[in-house]
Amino acid sequence: MRIDILSAVPELLTSFLNHSILKRAQDNGTVGIFIHDLHDFADNKHRRIDDYPYGGASGMVMTIQPVEKAITKLQKERHYNEIIFPTPDAPLYKQKTANTLSTLENIIILCGHYKGIDQRIRDHFITMEISIGDYVLTGGELAAAIITDSIIRLLPGAISDETSALTDSFQDNLLSSPVYTRPAEYKGWKVPNVLLSGNHKDIDEWKMEKAIEKTQQIRPDLLKNDTTE
Ligand code: ADE
């Protein structure tokens, strides 16, 4: 898979994407992540990529020209399955969308900044808009990082235990059950006996019971609706 990220502040992404699982996935060829500085595509000598909004609102708006130049350059090189714009005024991101995106070959993520991006970019280039939650961030970079992370951990080869992404919270509309490691007892706090029993049927039943219990307590909405949509 290949992910191209267009950003006004690429430094915000480089450190995050160059560590741990995301770094290993790039090093072993599971994914290629390419970060592009939108200022490099600006056709003006000050490399400006924003301007005042029509209608006199507050804040600056990202202009069409550098975005169009960046996207058309990439599109000449390969076909992109989706061009994604993270924005709070969009459908909420769910695990199911991450699953779908992880099956694609090439995607572009355009990070907005300032007050917003010219609506014509959304109308003419963007194929999918995603909100990562009902709150507003200063830019799209953190959202792009979250989307990228959630996709990459699903790619075969990214996580050493291949089944572990399948047992994540949300994969079956349930939050995940608690996990424990050694020691079996610490300051009198004990690991549940069933996990030490070696009986896999009992252990699986216990995990399912705990997952349902936790979901009922914290996110009962997951049990009622198909919120993975
Ligand atoms: N950009 C700013 N806030 C955002 C949000 N909540 N989701 C996605 N992109 C954003």
XYZ file of C-alpha atoms and ligand atoms in Angstrom:
239
model
C 0.000 0.000 0.000
C 1.074 3.592 -0.659
C -0.115 6.608 1.350
C 0.685 10.153 0.197
C 0.043 12.896 2.730
C -0.172 16.549 1.665
C 0.519 18.978 4.486
C 1.382 22.586 5.267
C 3.386 21.429 8.304
C 5.059 18.135 7.281
C 7.316 18.150 10.369
C 4.245 17.374 12.456
C 4.002 14.005 10.723
C 7.579 12.853 10.193
C 8.456 12.064 13.794
C 5.198 10.209 14.430
C 5.456 8.112 11.275
C 9.096 7.183 11.801
C 8.814 5.161 14.977
C 7.733 1.750 16.180
C 5.264 -0.307 14.136
C 4.816 2.396 11.498
C 8.558 2.592 10.916
C 8.944 -1.180 10.745
C 6.069 -1.452 8.264
C 7.823 1.039 5.993
C 11.227 -0.596 6.425
C 9.912 -4.059 5.545
C 8.006 -2.792 2.491
C 4.475 -3.297 3.871
C 3.631 0.348 3.210
C 5.203 3.408 1.626
C 4.328 6.729 3.254
C 5.251 9.890 1.367
C 4.811 13.291 2.978
C 4.640 16.337 0.704
C 4.980 19.969 1.744
C 2.177 21.934 0.069
C 4.375 25.063 0.016
C 6.572 23.286 -2.571
C 3.624 23.408 -5.000
C 2.753 27.095 -4.590
C 3.147 29.130 -7.779
C 4.036 32.380 -5.986
C 7.387 33.600 -4.814
C 6.408 33.698 -1.131
C 5.199 30.060 -1.297
C 1.869 31.118 0.190
C -0.876 28.534 0.319
C -3.596 30.511 2.129
C -5.652 33.643 1.562
C -8.461 35.680 3.106
C -11.969 34.216 2.947
C -14.607 35.726 0.669
C -17.514 37.091 2.658
C -15.400 38.496 5.435
C -15.241 35.609 7.907
C -12.368 35.227 10.365
C -9.299 33.059 9.700
C -7.422 32.115 6.539
C -8.448 29.600 3.879
C -6.199 27.143 2.027
C -6.078 28.029 -1.694
C -6.858 25.698 -4.588
C -3.705 26.136 -6.704
C -1.045 24.280 -4.617
C -3.474 21.495 -3.778
C -4.462 21.001 -7.411
C -0.819 20.975 -8.503
C 0.149 18.400 -5.867
C -2.806 16.108 -6.541
C -2.540 16.215 -10.344
C 1.186 15.499 -10.173
C 0.545 12.410 -8.043
C -2.384 11.309 -10.210
C -0.171 11.406 -13.295
C 2.155 8.936 -11.596
C -0.435 6.390 -10.439
C -4.146 5.805 -9.852
C -5.453 6.727 -6.396
C -8.396 4.827 -4.928
C -9.377 7.601 -2.511
C -8.421 11.218 -1.841
C -9.265 11.766 1.796
C -9.838 15.047 3.618
C -9.919 14.849 7.426
C -12.317 17.504 8.725
C -14.650 17.819 11.715
C -17.684 18.412 9.436
C -17.714 14.869 8.064
C -18.947 11.368 8.947
C -17.263 9.881 12.035
C -14.348 7.505 11.481
C -15.017 3.924 12.556
C -13.057 0.676 12.526
C -15.057 -0.517 9.527
C -13.735 2.364 7.418
C -10.183 1.594 8.564
C -10.723 -2.025 7.480
C -11.947 -0.903 4.042
C -9.116 1.594 3.559
C -6.540 -1.060 4.453
C -7.565 -3.043 1.350
C -6.756 -0.187 -1.043
C -3.591 0.264 -3.061
C -2.993 4.023 -3.138
C -4.547 6.834 -1.131
C -3.911 10.542 -0.680
C -4.679 12.334 2.582
C -4.944 16.113 2.360
C -4.354 17.889 5.670
C -6.248 21.138 6.030
C -4.955 24.047 8.028
C -6.101 27.533 8.884
C -9.873 28.062 8.963
C -10.547 25.541 6.229
C -9.876 24.739 2.590
C -11.552 26.309 -0.430
C -14.797 24.373 -0.929
C -13.924 23.792 -4.602
C -11.064 21.513 -3.535
C -13.610 19.407 -1.679
C -16.035 19.486 -4.600
C -13.541 18.566 -7.317
C -10.792 16.441 -5.753
C -11.857 14.917 -2.449
C -13.531 11.505 -2.661
C -13.908 10.831 1.062
C -14.225 13.081 4.128
C -13.514 11.805 7.618
C -13.954 13.251 11.103
C -11.982 11.535 13.850
C -14.252 12.910 16.579
C -16.607 15.659 17.679
C -13.921 18.186 18.544
C -11.821 20.587 16.499
C -8.051 20.297 16.031
C -5.753 23.044 14.736
C -4.992 21.094 11.564
C -5.583 17.817 9.784
C -2.150 16.334 10.568
C -3.094 14.596 13.803
C -6.204 13.218 12.143
C -4.131 12.032 9.152
C -1.682 10.370 11.554
C -4.519 8.592 13.338
C -6.089 7.403 10.090
C -2.694 6.236 8.780
C -1.883 4.395 12.009
C -5.252 2.641 12.110
C -4.828 1.459 8.500
C -1.231 0.300 8.743
C -1.720 -1.902 11.792
C -4.244 -3.890 9.724
C -1.839 -4.598 6.852
C -0.393 -8.114 6.759
C 3.245 -7.831 7.858
C 2.774 -4.750 10.054
C 2.105 -6.489 13.361
C 4.127 -9.582 14.145
C 1.188 -11.496 15.661
C -1.089 -11.398 12.636
C -4.220 -12.275 14.563
C -3.823 -9.464 17.043
C -5.403 -6.772 14.867
C -8.472 -8.992 14.520
C -8.969 -9.140 18.284
C -8.873 -5.346 18.703
C -11.680 -3.442 20.304
C -14.463 -2.652 17.780
C -13.644 -5.475 15.336
C -16.743 -7.340 16.525
C -18.589 -4.321 17.946
C -17.186 -5.123 21.384
C -14.508 -3.441 23.457
C -11.576 -5.749 24.132
C -11.318 -7.772 27.341
C -8.663 -6.947 29.983
C -5.133 -8.317 29.525
C -2.541 -9.326 32.137
C 1.115 -10.308 32.196
C 3.603 -11.629 34.771
C 3.778 -11.726 37.728
C 0.629 -13.715 38.529
C 0.411 -11.819 41.802
C 1.705 -8.332 42.651
C 1.173 -6.790 46.082
C -1.727 -9.211 46.536
C -3.383 -8.170 43.217
C -4.058 -11.423 41.410
C -4.481 -12.343 37.762
C -7.874 -14.078 37.276
C -7.413 -17.814 37.851
C -9.014 -18.803 34.568
C -6.167 -17.164 32.608
C -3.672 -19.399 34.411
C -5.742 -22.553 33.899
C -4.487 -23.452 30.413
C -8.091 -24.293 29.425
C -8.564 -22.385 26.167
C -12.303 -22.905 25.979
C -12.779 -21.441 29.461
C -10.374 -18.614 28.664
C -12.228 -17.692 25.449
C -15.562 -17.743 27.287
C -14.141 -15.548 30.051
C -12.777 -13.066 27.486
C -16.128 -12.859 25.716
C -17.976 -12.380 29.022
C -15.609 -9.567 30.071
C -15.813 -7.903 26.653
C -19.619 -7.869 26.787
C -19.605 -6.658 30.417
C -17.182 -3.821 29.628
C -19.064 -2.798 26.495
C -22.360 -2.765 28.397
C -20.827 -0.518 31.054
C -18.831 1.904 28.912
C -20.288 1.844 25.393
C -23.783 0.313 25.438
C -24.413 2.093 22.115
C -22.059 -0.393 20.430
C -24.355 -3.268 21.371
C -27.466 -1.525 20.072
C -26.392 -0.063 16.740
C -24.026 -1.061 14.050
C -21.678 1.758 14.979
C -18.835 0.170 13.013
C -20.424 1.591 9.843
N -9.349 18.613 11.555
C -9.648 19.380 12.609
N -10.444 18.742 13.455
C -10.666 17.512 12.935
C -11.414 16.381 13.337
N -12.126 16.360 14.462
N -11.420 15.301 12.541
C -10.722 15.308 11.393
N -9.996 16.336 10.957
C -9.963 17.429 11.715
